[in-house]
PDB file of C-alpha atoms in Angstrom:
ATOM      1  CA  MET A   8      -8.327  16.167  68.088  1.00 59.00           C
ATOM      2  CA  SER A   9      -6.242  15.519  64.974  1.00 87.00           C
ATOM      3  CA  ARG A  10      -7.229  17.457  61.891  1.00 94.00           C
ATOM      4  CA  LEU A  11      -8.428  15.634  58.798  1.00 98.00           C
ATOM      5  CA  ARG A  12      -6.225  16.279  55.773  1.00 98.00           C
ATOM      6  CA  VAL A  13      -8.317  16.887  52.667  1.00 98.00           C
ATOM      7  CA  GLY A  14      -7.739  17.891  49.067  1.00 98.00           C
ATOM      8  CA  CYS A  15      -9.982  19.282  46.369  1.00 98.00           C
ATOM      9  CA  VAL A  16      -9.764  18.737  42.618  1.00 98.00           C
ATOM     10  CA  GLY A  17     -11.413  21.696  40.950  1.00 98.00           C
ATOM     11  CA  THR A  18     -11.602  25.343  42.057  1.00 97.00           C
ATOM     12  CA  GLY A  19     -14.695  26.591  40.216  1.00 95.00           C
ATOM     13  CA  PHE A  20     -17.935  27.904  41.710  1.00 95.00           C
ATOM     14  CA  ILE A  21     -19.166  24.797  43.512  1.00 97.00           C
ATOM     15  CA  ALA A  22     -15.639  23.794  44.528  1.00 98.00           C
ATOM     16  CA  GLY A  23     -15.303  27.246  46.053  1.00 97.00           C
ATOM     17  CA  ARG A  24     -18.398  26.624  48.170  1.00 97.00           C
ATOM     18  CA  HIS A  25     -16.960  23.320  49.397  1.00 98.00           C
ATOM     19  CA  LEU A  26     -13.525  24.799  50.079  1.00 98.00           C
ATOM     20  CA  ALA A  27     -15.022  27.664  52.089  1.00 98.00           C
ATOM     21  CA  ALA A  28     -17.036  25.186  54.146  1.00 98.00           C
ATOM     22  CA  LEU A  29     -14.097  22.832  54.702  1.00 98.00           C
ATOM     23  CA  ALA A  30     -11.792  25.668  55.726  1.00 98.00           C
ATOM     24  CA  SER A  31     -14.345  26.796  58.323  1.00 98.00           C
ATOM     25  CA  PHE A  32     -14.323  23.455  60.161  1.00 97.00           C
ATOM     26  CA  PRO A  33     -11.804  23.434  63.041  1.00 96.00           C
ATOM     27  CA  ASP A  34     -11.026  19.723  62.563  1.00 95.00           C
ATOM     28  CA  VAL A  35     -10.175  19.994  58.844  1.00 98.00           C
ATOM     29  CA  GLU A  36      -7.038  21.126  57.015  1.00 98.00           C
ATOM     30  CA  VAL A  37      -7.180  21.801  53.282  1.00 98.00           C
ATOM     31  CA  VAL A  38      -3.708  20.683  52.222  1.00 98.00           C
ATOM     32  CA  ALA A  39      -3.908  20.565  48.402  1.00 98.00           C
ATOM     33  CA  VAL A  40      -5.995  21.831  45.486  1.00 98.00           C
ATOM     34  CA  ALA A  41      -5.797  21.148  41.764  1.00 98.00           C
ATOM     35  CA  ASP A  42      -7.102  22.874  38.645  1.00 97.00           C
ATOM     36  CA  PRO A  43      -5.701  22.976  35.097  1.00 95.00           C
ATOM     37  CA  ALA A  44      -7.021  26.500  34.478  1.00 89.00           C
ATOM     38  CA  ASP A  45      -4.269  29.089  34.437  1.00 80.00           C
ATOM     39  CA  GLY A  46      -3.567  30.401  37.928  1.00 92.00           C
ATOM     40  CA  ARG A  47      -6.757  29.156  39.591  1.00 94.00           C
ATOM     41  CA  ALA A  48      -5.116  26.413  41.655  1.00 97.00           C
ATOM     42  CA  ARG A  49      -2.430  28.804  42.885  1.00 97.00           C
ATOM     43  CA  GLU A  50      -5.006  31.431  43.835  1.00 97.00           C
ATOM     44  CA  ALA A  51      -7.059  28.893  45.817  1.00 97.00           C
ATOM     45  CA  ALA A  52      -3.931  27.389  47.374  1.00 97.00           C
ATOM     46  CA  ASP A  53      -2.796  30.801  48.582  1.00 97.00           C
ATOM     47  CA  ARG A  54      -6.201  31.476  50.097  1.00 97.00           C
ATOM     48  CA  TYR A  55      -6.266  28.227  52.098  1.00 97.00           C
ATOM     49  CA  GLY A  56      -2.563  27.678  52.777  1.00 97.00           C
ATOM     50  CA  ALA A  57      -2.479  24.602  50.549  1.00 98.00           C
ATOM     51  CA  ARG A  58      -0.268  23.189  47.812  1.00 98.00           C
ATOM     52  CA  ALA A  59      -1.294  23.795  44.203  1.00 98.00           C
ATOM     53  CA  TYR A  60      -1.395  21.265  41.368  1.00 98.00           C
ATOM     54  CA  GLU A  61      -2.443  21.627  37.762  1.00 96.00           C
ATOM     55  CA  ASP A  62      -3.382  17.932  37.487  1.00 97.00           C
ATOM     56  CA  GLY A  63      -5.772  16.221  39.887  1.00 98.00           C
ATOM     57  CA  LEU A  64      -4.181  12.837  39.245  1.00 98.00           C
ATOM     58  CA  ASP A  65      -0.842  14.340  40.262  1.00 98.00           C
ATOM     59  CA  LEU A  66      -2.397  15.582  43.492  1.00 98.00           C
ATOM     60  CA  LEU A  67      -3.832  12.134  44.235  1.00 98.00           C
ATOM     61  CA  ALA A  68      -0.488  10.482  43.529  1.00 98.00           C
ATOM     62  CA  HIS A  69       1.583  12.682  45.837  1.00 97.00           C
ATOM     63  CA  GLU A  70      -0.589  13.807  48.751  1.00 98.00           C
ATOM     64  CA  GLU A  71      -1.354  11.832  51.897  1.00 97.00           C
ATOM     65  CA  LEU A  72      -5.024  12.578  52.472  1.00 98.00           C
ATOM     66  CA  ASP A  73      -7.916  11.406  54.603  1.00 98.00           C
ATOM     67  CA  ALA A  74     -10.440  12.343  51.900  1.00 98.00           C
ATOM     68  CA  VAL A  75     -10.707  14.194  48.606  1.00 98.00           C
ATOM     69  CA  TRP A  76     -13.417  16.344  47.023  1.00 98.00           C
ATOM     70  CA  LEU A  77     -13.822  15.861  43.246  1.00 98.00           C
ATOM     71  CA  CYS A  78     -15.529  19.000  41.925  1.00 98.00           C
ATOM     72  CA  VAL A  79     -14.820  18.759  38.218  1.00 98.00           C
ATOM     73  CA  PRO A  80     -16.884  19.192  35.035  1.00 98.00           C
ATOM     74  CA  PRO A  81     -18.942  16.170  33.940  1.00 98.00           C
ATOM     75  CA  PHE A  82     -16.533  15.169  31.163  1.00 98.00           C
ATOM     76  CA  ALA A  83     -13.614  14.932  33.639  1.00 98.00           C
ATOM     77  CA  HIS A  84     -15.048  12.080  35.705  1.00 98.00           C
ATOM     78  CA  GLY A  85     -13.658   8.563  35.558  1.00 98.00           C
ATOM     79  CA  ALA A  86      -9.896   8.539  35.991  1.00 98.00           C
ATOM     80  CA  LEU A  87     -10.022  10.659  39.161  1.00 98.00           C
ATOM     81  CA  GLU A  88     -12.491   8.334  40.874  1.00 98.00           C
ATOM     82  CA  GLU A  89     -10.496   5.290  39.766  1.00 98.00           C
ATOM     83  CA  ALA A  90      -7.339   6.818  41.252  1.00 98.00           C
ATOM     84  CA  ALA A  91      -9.078   7.522  44.556  1.00 98.00           C
ATOM     85  CA  ILE A  92     -10.486   3.990  44.668  1.00 98.00           C
ATOM     86  CA  ALA A  93      -7.048   2.517  43.940  1.00 98.00           C
ATOM     87  CA  ARG A  94      -5.688   4.378  46.979  1.00 98.00           C
ATOM     88  CA  ARG A  95      -8.736   3.441  49.094  1.00 98.00           C
ATOM     89  CA  LEU A  96      -9.279   7.160  49.565  1.00 98.00           C
ATOM     90  CA  PRO A  97     -12.814   8.243  50.586  1.00 98.00           C
ATOM     91  CA  PHE A  98     -14.183  10.800  48.155  1.00 98.00           C
ATOM     92  CA  PHE A  99     -16.974  13.333  47.858  1.00 98.00           C
ATOM     93  CA  VAL A 100     -17.943  13.949  44.240  1.00 98.00           C
ATOM     94  CA  GLU A 101     -20.147  16.636  42.775  1.00 98.00           C
ATOM     95  CA  LYS A 102     -23.041  15.744  40.513  1.00 98.00           C
ATOM     96  CA  PRO A 103     -23.472  14.766  37.768  1.00 98.00           C
ATOM     97  CA  LEU A 104     -21.478  11.554  38.093  1.00 98.00           C
ATOM     98  CA  ALA A 105     -20.427  11.694  34.417  1.00 98.00           C
ATOM     99  CA  THR A 106     -21.734  12.707  31.004  1.00 98.00           C
ATOM    100  CA  ASP A 107     -22.838   9.114  30.396  1.00 97.00           C
ATOM    101  CA  LEU A 108     -24.191   6.163  32.356  1.00 98.00           C
ATOM    102  CA  ASP A 109     -21.488   3.579  31.603  1.00 98.00           C
ATOM    103  CA  THR A 110     -18.708   5.550  33.327  1.00 98.00           C
ATOM    104  CA  ALA A 111     -20.759   6.045  36.483  1.00 98.00           C
ATOM    105  CA  THR A 112     -21.932   2.420  36.522  1.00 98.00           C
ATOM    106  CA  ALA A 113     -18.357   1.148  36.313  1.00 98.00           C
ATOM    107  CA  ILE A 114     -17.235   3.437  39.157  1.00 98.00           C
ATOM    108  CA  ALA A 115     -20.194   2.360  41.294  1.00 98.00           C
ATOM    109  CA  ALA A 116     -19.214  -1.276  40.853  1.00 98.00           C
ATOM    110  CA  ARG A 117     -15.658  -0.534  42.004  1.00 98.00           C
ATOM    111  CA  VAL A 118     -16.917   1.444  45.015  1.00 98.00           C
ATOM    112  CA  ARG A 119     -19.190  -1.465  45.918  1.00 98.00           C
ATOM    113  CA  GLU A 120     -16.334  -3.956  45.682  1.00 98.00           C
ATOM    114  CA  THR A 121     -14.086  -1.946  47.987  1.00 98.00           C
ATOM    115  CA  GLY A 122     -16.723  -0.711  50.433  1.00 97.00           C
ATOM    116  CA  LEU A 123     -15.229   2.766  50.142  1.00 98.00           C
ATOM    117  CA  LEU A 124     -16.964   5.703  51.814  1.00 98.00           C
ATOM    118  CA  THR A 125     -18.370   8.081  49.187  1.00 98.00           C
ATOM    119  CA  ALA A 126     -20.858  10.936  49.023  1.00 98.00           C
ATOM    120  CA  VAL A 127     -22.394  12.887  46.146  1.00 98.00           C
ATOM    121  CA  GLY A 128     -23.493  16.522  46.070  1.00 98.00           C
ATOM    122  CA  TYR A 129     -27.269  16.360  45.728  1.00 98.00           C
ATOM    123  CA  HIS A 130     -27.501  19.203  48.213  1.00 97.00           C
ATOM    124  CA  TRP A 131     -31.307  19.627  48.317  1.00 97.00           C
ATOM    125  CA  ARG A 132     -31.525  16.505  50.479  1.00 97.00           C
ATOM    126  CA  HIS A 133     -29.769  18.318  53.314  1.00 97.00           C
ATOM    127  CA  LEU A 134     -32.349  21.085  53.695  1.00 97.00           C
ATOM    128  CA  ASP A 135     -34.861  21.333  56.524  1.00 96.00           C
ATOM    129  CA  VAL A 136     -37.569  22.387  54.053  1.00 97.00           C
ATOM    130  CA  VAL A 137     -37.234  19.097  52.165  1.00 98.00           C
ATOM    131  CA  GLN A 138     -37.876  17.154  55.378  1.00 97.00           C
ATOM    132  CA  GLN A 139     -40.759  19.513  56.132  1.00 98.00           C
ATOM    133  CA  ALA A 140     -42.157  18.823  52.652  1.00 98.00           C
ATOM    134  CA  ALA A 141     -41.984  15.093  53.337  1.00 98.00           C
ATOM    135  CA  ASP A 142     -43.773  15.646  56.650  1.00 97.00           C
ATOM    136  CA  ALA A 143     -46.521  17.650  54.906  1.00 97.00           C
ATOM    137  CA  LEU A 144     -47.058  14.766  52.477  1.00 98.00           C
ATOM    138  CA  ALA A 145     -46.945  12.004  55.097  1.00 96.00           C
ATOM    139  CA  GLY A 146     -49.960   9.710  54.856  1.00 95.00           C
ATOM    140  CA  ARG A 147     -50.952  11.140  51.481  1.00 96.00           C
ATOM    141  CA  THR A 148     -50.425   9.750  47.984  1.00 97.00           C
ATOM    142  CA  VAL A 149     -48.739  12.153  45.594  1.00 98.00           C
ATOM    143  CA  GLN A 150     -50.636  12.118  42.308  1.00 98.00           C
ATOM    144  CA  LEU A 151     -48.762  14.738  40.281  1.00 98.00           C
ATOM    145  CA  ALA A 152     -45.252  16.191  40.274  1.00 98.00           C
ATOM    146  CA  VAL A 153     -44.439  19.280  38.194  1.00 98.00           C
ATOM    147  CA  GLY A 154     -40.869  20.561  38.042  1.00 98.00           C
ATOM    148  CA  HIS A 155     -39.250  23.553  36.342  1.00 98.00           C
ATOM    149  CA  TRP A 156     -35.647  24.578  35.779  1.00 98.00           C
ATOM    150  CA  LEU A 157     -36.032  27.834  33.849  1.00 98.00           C
ATOM    151  CA  ASP A 158     -32.647  29.490  33.758  1.00 97.00           C
ATOM    152  CA  GLY A 159     -29.819  30.981  31.746  1.00 97.00           C
ATOM    153  CA  THR A 160     -26.743  29.285  30.327  1.00 97.00           C
ATOM    154  CA  PRO A 161     -23.855  29.086  32.822  1.00 96.00           C
ATOM    155  CA  ALA A 162     -20.699  30.928  31.808  1.00 94.00           C
ATOM    156  CA  ALA A 163     -18.360  27.929  32.112  1.00 94.00           C
ATOM    157  CA  PRO A 164     -17.012  27.314  28.578  1.00 91.00           C
ATOM    158  CA  TRP A 165     -17.671  23.570  28.745  1.00 96.00           C
ATOM    159  CA  TRP A 166     -21.313  23.852  29.804  1.00 98.00           C
ATOM    160  CA  ALA A 167     -22.874  24.723  26.439  1.00 97.00           C
ATOM    161  CA  ARG A 168     -21.270  21.681  24.755  1.00 97.00           C
ATOM    162  CA  ARG A 169     -23.323  18.525  25.184  1.00 97.00           C
ATOM    163  CA  ASP A 170     -20.326  16.207  25.000  1.00 97.00           C
ATOM    164  CA  ARG A 171     -18.717  18.157  27.854  1.00 98.00           C
ATOM    165  CA  SER A 172     -21.632  18.850  30.209  1.00 98.00           C
ATOM    166  CA  GLY A 173     -24.129  16.176  29.224  1.00 98.00           C
ATOM    167  CA  GLY A 174     -26.723  18.915  28.684  1.00 98.00           C
ATOM    168  CA  GLN A 175     -28.989  20.760  31.098  1.00 98.00           C
ATOM    169  CA  VAL A 176     -31.053  17.730  32.117  1.00 98.00           C
ATOM    170  CA  VAL A 177     -27.956  15.759  33.115  1.00 98.00           C
ATOM    171  CA  GLU A 178     -25.978  18.669  34.609  1.00 98.00           C
ATOM    172  CA  GLN A 179     -28.621  20.854  36.301  1.00 98.00           C
ATOM    173  CA  THR A 180     -32.126  19.433  36.283  1.00 98.00           C
ATOM    174  CA  THR A 181     -30.798  16.211  37.791  1.00 98.00           C
ATOM    175  CA  HIS A 182     -31.417  17.951  41.158  1.00 98.00           C
ATOM    176  CA  LEU A 183     -35.167  17.967  40.467  1.00 98.00           C
ATOM    177  CA  PHE A 184     -35.145  14.331  39.368  1.00 98.00           C
ATOM    178  CA  ASP A 185     -33.403  13.515  42.640  1.00 98.00           C
ATOM    179  CA  LEU A 186     -35.905  15.521  44.677  1.00 98.00           C
ATOM    180  CA  ALA A 187     -38.780  13.766  42.898  1.00 98.00           C
ATOM    181  CA  ARG A 188     -37.291  10.393  43.831  1.00 98.00           C
ATOM    182  CA  VAL A 189     -37.020  11.476  47.481  1.00 98.00           C
ATOM    183  CA  LEU A 190     -40.575  12.811  47.789  1.00 98.00           C
ATOM    184  CA  VAL A 191     -42.554  10.681  45.320  1.00 98.00           C
ATOM    185  CA  GLY A 192     -40.547   7.481  44.823  1.00 98.00           C
ATOM    186  CA  GLU A 193     -38.831   5.592  42.048  1.00 98.00           C
ATOM    187  CA  VAL A 194     -39.648   6.196  38.385  1.00 98.00           C
ATOM    188  CA  GLU A 195     -40.421   3.288  36.107  1.00 98.00           C
ATOM    189  CA  ALA A 196     -40.587   5.024  32.707  1.00 98.00           C
ATOM    190  CA  VAL A 197     -39.856   8.387  31.061  1.00 98.00           C
ATOM    191  CA  SER A 198     -40.638  10.014  27.739  1.00 98.00           C
ATOM    192  CA  ALA A 199     -38.933  13.250  26.716  1.00 98.00           C
ATOM    193  CA  VAL A 200     -38.740  15.780  23.898  1.00 98.00           C
ATOM    194  CA  GLU A 201     -36.260  18.574  23.298  1.00 98.00           C
ATOM    195  CA  VAL A 202     -35.505  21.482  20.990  1.00 98.00           C
ATOM    196  CA  THR A 203     -32.206  23.178  20.198  1.00 97.00           C
ATOM    197  CA  VAL A 204     -32.493  26.732  18.890  1.00 97.00           C
ATOM    198  CA  PRO A 205     -29.264  28.342  17.596  1.00 95.00           C
ATOM    199  CA  ARG A 206     -28.181  31.440  19.533  1.00 94.00           C
ATOM    200  CA  ALA A 207     -26.009  34.152  18.030  1.00 92.00           C
ATOM    201  CA  ARG A 208     -24.383  34.931  21.392  1.00 92.00           C
ATOM    202  CA  LEU A 209     -23.371  31.262  21.793  1.00 94.00           C
ATOM    203  CA  PRO A 210     -22.435  30.098  18.285  1.00 94.00           C
ATOM    204  CA  ASP A 211     -20.697  26.921  19.492  1.00 94.00           C
ATOM    205  CA  ALA A 212     -23.472  25.804  21.844  1.00 96.00           C
ATOM    206  CA  ASP A 213     -25.231  22.548  21.023  1.00 97.00           C
ATOM    207  CA  VAL A 214     -27.070  21.785  24.269  1.00 98.00           C
ATOM    208  CA  PRO A 215     -30.871  21.690  23.926  1.00 98.00           C
ATOM    209  CA  THR A 216     -32.397  25.062  24.731  1.00 98.00           C
ATOM    210  CA  ALA A 217     -35.586  23.490  26.071  1.00 98.00           C
ATOM    211  CA  SER A 218     -36.833  20.045  27.052  1.00 98.00           C
ATOM    212  CA  THR A 219     -39.773  18.385  28.762  1.00 98.00           C
ATOM    213  CA  THR A 220     -39.831  14.963  30.398  1.00 98.00           C
ATOM    214  CA  THR A 221     -42.916  13.042  31.456  1.00 98.00           C
ATOM    215  CA  LEU A 222     -42.478  10.510  34.240  1.00 98.00           C
ATOM    216  CA  ARG A 223     -44.484   7.549  35.448  1.00 98.00           C
ATOM    217  CA  PHE A 224     -43.636   6.658  39.025  1.00 98.00           C
ATOM    218  CA  SER A 225     -43.844   3.125  40.380  1.00 97.00           C
ATOM    219  CA  SER A 226     -46.492   4.429  42.805  1.00 97.00           C
ATOM    220  CA  GLY A 227     -48.733   5.354  39.871  1.00 97.00           C
ATOM    221  CA  ALA A 228     -48.071   9.079  40.169  1.00 98.00           C
ATOM    222  CA  LEU A 229     -47.393  11.132  37.047  1.00 98.00           C
ATOM    223  CA  GLY A 230     -44.920  13.930  36.552  1.00 98.00           C
ATOM    224  CA  THR A 231     -43.458  16.461  34.161  1.00 98.00           C
ATOM    225  CA  ILE A 232     -40.121  18.228  34.496  1.00 98.00           C
ATOM    226  CA  SER A 233     -39.274  21.005  32.047  1.00 98.00           C
ATOM    227  CA  SER A 234     -35.968  22.771  31.500  1.00 98.00           C
ATOM    228  CA  THR A 235     -34.659  25.716  29.545  1.00 98.00           C
ATOM    229  CA  CYS A 236     -31.332  27.537  29.432  1.00 98.00           C
ATOM    230  CA  ALA A 237     -32.556  30.154  26.937  1.00 97.00           C
ATOM    231  CA  LEU A 238     -32.977  32.975  29.444  1.00 96.00           C
ATOM    232  CA  ALA A 239     -30.552  35.640  30.650  1.00 94.00           C
ATOM    233  CA  TRP A 240     -31.579  35.097  34.283  1.00 95.00           C
ATOM    234  CA  ARG A 241     -32.813  32.414  36.668  1.00 95.00           C
ATOM    235  CA  HIS A 242     -36.600  32.611  36.466  1.00 96.00           C
ATOM    236  CA  ARG A 243     -37.860  29.570  38.373  1.00 96.00           C
ATOM    237  CA  VAL A 244     -36.319  26.430  39.824  1.00 98.00           C
ATOM    238  CA  GLY A 245     -38.571  24.168  41.813  1.00 98.00           C
ATOM    239  CA  LEU A 246     -40.771  21.121  42.238  1.00 98.00           C
ATOM    240  CA  HIS A 247     -44.534  21.191  42.862  1.00 98.00           C
ATOM    241  CA  LEU A 248     -46.272  18.140  44.314  1.00 98.00           C
ATOM    242  CA  VAL A 249     -50.028  17.568  44.361  1.00 98.00           C
ATOM    243  CA  ALA A 250     -51.835  15.148  46.661  1.00 98.00           C
ATOM    244  CA  GLU A 251     -55.444  15.176  47.801  1.00 97.00           C
ATOM    245  CA  ASP A 252     -56.224  18.629  49.207  1.00 96.00           C
ATOM    246  CA  VAL A 253     -52.590  19.722  49.412  1.00 98.00           C
ATOM    247  CA  VAL A 254     -50.013  21.356  47.145  1.00 98.00           C
ATOM    248  CA  VAL A 255     -46.386  21.314  48.256  1.00 98.00           C
ATOM    249  CA  GLU A 256     -43.934  23.600  46.440  1.00 98.00           C
ATOM    250  CA  LEU A 257     -40.158  23.619  46.913  1.00 98.00           C
ATOM    251  CA  LEU A 258     -38.318  26.529  45.319  1.00 97.00           C
ATOM    252  CA  GLU A 259     -34.620  27.357  44.997  1.00 94.00           C
ATOM    253  CA  ARG A 260     -33.374  30.849  44.195  1.00 87.00           C
ATOM    254  CA  GLY A 261     -29.781  30.120  45.172  1.00 81.00           C
ATOM    255  CA  LEU A 262     -27.719  27.670  47.210  1.00 77.00           C
ATOM    256  CA  GLY A 263     -28.621  29.447  50.436  1.00 81.00           C
ATOM    257  CA  ASP A 264     -32.099  30.622  49.458  1.00 92.00           C
ATOM    258  CA  HIS A 265     -34.839  28.001  49.464  1.00 96.00           C
ATOM    259  CA  GLU A 266     -38.520  28.124  50.247  1.00 97.00           C
ATOM    260  CA  LEU A 267     -41.317  25.664  50.996  1.00 98.00           C
ATOM    261  CA  ARG A 268     -44.970  26.528  50.369  1.00 98.00           C
ATOM    262  CA  VAL A 269     -47.728  24.237  51.633  1.00 98.00           C
ATOM    263  CA  ARG A 270     -51.257  25.000  50.458  1.00 98.00           C
ATOM    264  CA  THR A 271     -54.317  23.303  51.969  1.00 96.00           C
ATOM    265  CA  PRO A 272     -58.010  24.283  52.231  1.00 96.00           C
ATOM    266  CA  ALA A 273     -57.048  26.068  55.477  1.00 96.00           C
ATOM    267  CA  GLY A 274     -54.658  28.411  53.671  1.00 97.00           C
ATOM    268  CA  GLU A 275     -50.992  28.669  52.692  1.00 98.00           C
ATOM    269  CA  GLN A 276     -47.935  28.251  54.887  1.00 97.00           C
ATOM    270  CA  VAL A 277     -44.615  29.716  53.665  1.00 97.00           C
ATOM    271  CA  LEU A 278     -41.415  28.366  55.225  1.00 97.00           C
ATOM    272  CA  PRO A 279     -38.171  30.027  54.045  1.00 96.00           C
ATOM    273  CA  SER A 280     -34.747  28.470  54.562  1.00 95.00           C
ATOM    274  CA  ASP A 281     -31.347  30.144  54.447  1.00 90.00           C
ATOM    275  CA  GLN A 282     -29.393  27.002  55.356  1.00 93.00           C
ATOM    276  CA  ASP A 283     -26.147  26.297  53.513  1.00 95.00           C
ATOM    277  CA  PRO A 284     -26.758  22.779  52.160  1.00 96.00           C
ATOM    278  CA  VAL A 285     -23.188  22.474  50.849  1.00 97.00           C
ATOM    279  CA  ALA A 286     -21.704  22.938  54.315  1.00 97.00           C
ATOM    280  CA  ARG A 287     -24.276  20.514  55.727  1.00 97.00           C
ATOM    281  CA  GLU A 288     -23.449  17.742  53.253  1.00 98.00           C
ATOM    282  CA  ASP A 289     -19.716  18.277  53.819  1.00 98.00           C
ATOM    283  CA  GLN A 290     -20.162  18.055  57.596  1.00 98.00           C
ATOM    284  CA  GLU A 291     -22.207  14.861  57.263  1.00 98.00           C
ATOM    285  CA  PHE A 292     -19.501  13.216  55.140  1.00 98.00           C
ATOM    286  CA  LEU A 293     -16.797  14.267  57.594  1.00 98.00           C
ATOM    287  CA  ASP A 294     -18.814  12.975  60.542  1.00 98.00           C
ATOM    288  CA  VAL A 295     -19.100   9.545  58.944  1.00 98.00           C
ATOM    289  CA  LEU A 296     -15.410   9.630  58.047  1.00 97.00           C
ATOM    290  CA  ARG A 297     -14.558  10.309  61.695  1.00 96.00           C
ATOM    291  CA  GLY A 298     -16.906   7.573  62.897  1.00 95.00           C
ATOM    292  CA  VAL A 299     -19.328   9.884  64.670  1.00 95.00           C
ATOM    293  CA  GLY A 300     -22.022   9.755  61.976  1.00 95.00           C
ATOM    294  CA  SER A 301     -24.053   6.731  60.921  1.00 93.00           C
ATOM    295  CA  ALA A 302     -24.316   7.170  57.141  1.00 96.00           C
ATOM    296  CA  VAL A 303     -24.301   9.685  54.317  1.00 98.00           C
ATOM    297  CA  ARG A 304     -27.616  10.532  52.710  1.00 97.00           C
ATOM    298  CA  VAL A 305     -26.351  10.237  49.138  1.00 98.00           C
ATOM    299  CA  SER A 306     -23.778   7.526  48.563  1.00 98.00           C
ATOM    300  CA  TYR A 307     -22.393   6.876  45.088  1.00 98.00           C
ATOM    301  CA  ASP A 308     -24.825   3.975  44.622  1.00 98.00           C
ATOM    302  CA  GLU A 309     -27.779   6.129  45.642  1.00 98.00           C
ATOM    303  CA  ALA A 310     -26.680   8.942  43.326  1.00 98.00           C
ATOM    304  CA  LEU A 311     -26.369   6.441  40.477  1.00 98.00           C
ATOM    305  CA  ARG A 312     -30.143   5.897  40.636  1.00 98.00           C
ATOM    306  CA  THR A 313     -30.753   9.598  40.055  1.00 98.00           C
ATOM    307  CA  HIS A 314     -28.067   9.782  37.371  1.00 98.00           C
ATOM    308  CA  ALA A 315     -29.661   6.821  35.574  1.00 98.00           C
ATOM    309  CA  LEU A 316     -33.026   8.610  35.667  1.00 98.00           C
ATOM    310  CA  ALA A 317     -31.621  11.866  34.244  1.00 98.00           C
ATOM    311  CA  GLU A 318     -29.670   9.909  31.627  1.00 98.00           C
ATOM    312  CA  ALA A 319     -32.842   8.011  30.641  1.00 98.00           C
ATOM    313  CA  ALA A 320     -34.664  11.318  30.142  1.00 98.00           C
ATOM    314  CA  ASP A 321     -31.781  12.623  28.035  1.00 98.00           C
ATOM    315  CA  ARG A 322     -31.690   9.413  25.992  1.00 98.00           C
ATOM    316  CA  SER A 323     -35.441   9.494  25.406  1.00 98.00           C
ATOM    317  CA  ALA A 324     -35.212  13.057  24.094  1.00 98.00           C
ATOM    318  CA  ARG A 325     -32.323  12.158  21.781  1.00 97.00           C
ATOM    319  CA  CYS A 326     -34.025   9.031  20.403  1.00 96.00           C
ATOM    320  CA  GLY A 327     -37.628  10.218  20.431  1.00 95.00           C
ATOM    321  CA  THR A 328     -38.855   7.081  22.196  1.00 97.00           C
ATOM    322  CA  PRO A 329     -39.919   6.257  25.771  1.00 98.00           C
ATOM    323  CA  VAL A 330     -37.309   4.681  28.042  1.00 98.00           C
ATOM    324  CA  ARG A 331     -38.073   2.184  30.789  1.00 97.00           C
ATOM    325  CA  LEU A 332     -35.808   2.347  33.833  1.00 96.00           C
ATOM    326  CA  ALA A 333     -33.772  -0.743  34.657  1.00 86.00           C
ATOM    327  CA  GLY A 334     -35.270  -2.601  37.600  1.00 74.00           C
ATOM    328  CA  ALA A 335     -38.703  -1.049  37.141  1.00 59.00           C
ATOM    329  CA  GLY A 336     -41.549  -3.401  37.941  1.00 47.00           C
TER     330      GLY A 336
END
């Protein structure tokens, strides 16, 4: 079996998870990595026997690849995807799709035109506990969804700047918006509020330190999703769903540490999961690329729906007015 030649733009935390997974697959060869940060591309290249670039566009221009992983900060999206599309190069891209909606919408249109294979890193969808949550809710109508992302501020220098990361709702809590779409359905309207408290330890930060979004789903269900980055630790990340006589809770403590709790009048069932969802989403993309898989779970178009929802929540908080989602009934 010939080995697939892949490259990765970005060598940060999540890129490192993808690179480790890709390097573990016997049918994959990591041939090139790129990162503008001093020495990071060379360090990753040495680890995986790849070529190092400082510029991702340079990598895309010179390497013959079967696919590329784009694991870059939110502000860096746009030109990289356009370059991959121009070369008809299948790409996996990490969320969020951009800091704004227009950039992602334009890329989605180009992907649609070309029929290019894409996948996006909403990794929760690849967990067994998410399917088990759906099974526990089967035949029931979810009435309430309550989500929390109560965490610290990531150390990446770009994260605390809203024009670079998009803010916590767009960059992090988007995972909970995506999970809500999977388990409850589409959202027709959101209303959000936010607060930004200055912090002496982060004098240049301008991302909101706390926010709350209310959601009205097309099914009639209601929801709230709250976020904060004001802590010095990860306190709680999860989504709680309430239907008649059942509460379903999905919790994440880390990328390989998830838990499902199902509470009914008969008692509580706790189902832990130590699956690596990053490796699972990478394998799914590679399977489809090789022609042995039917479809990816999160194509660019599908991810755009979640990105539009997170962006609507962010826009509502900025403007102080409710936002109706495009296409809502």
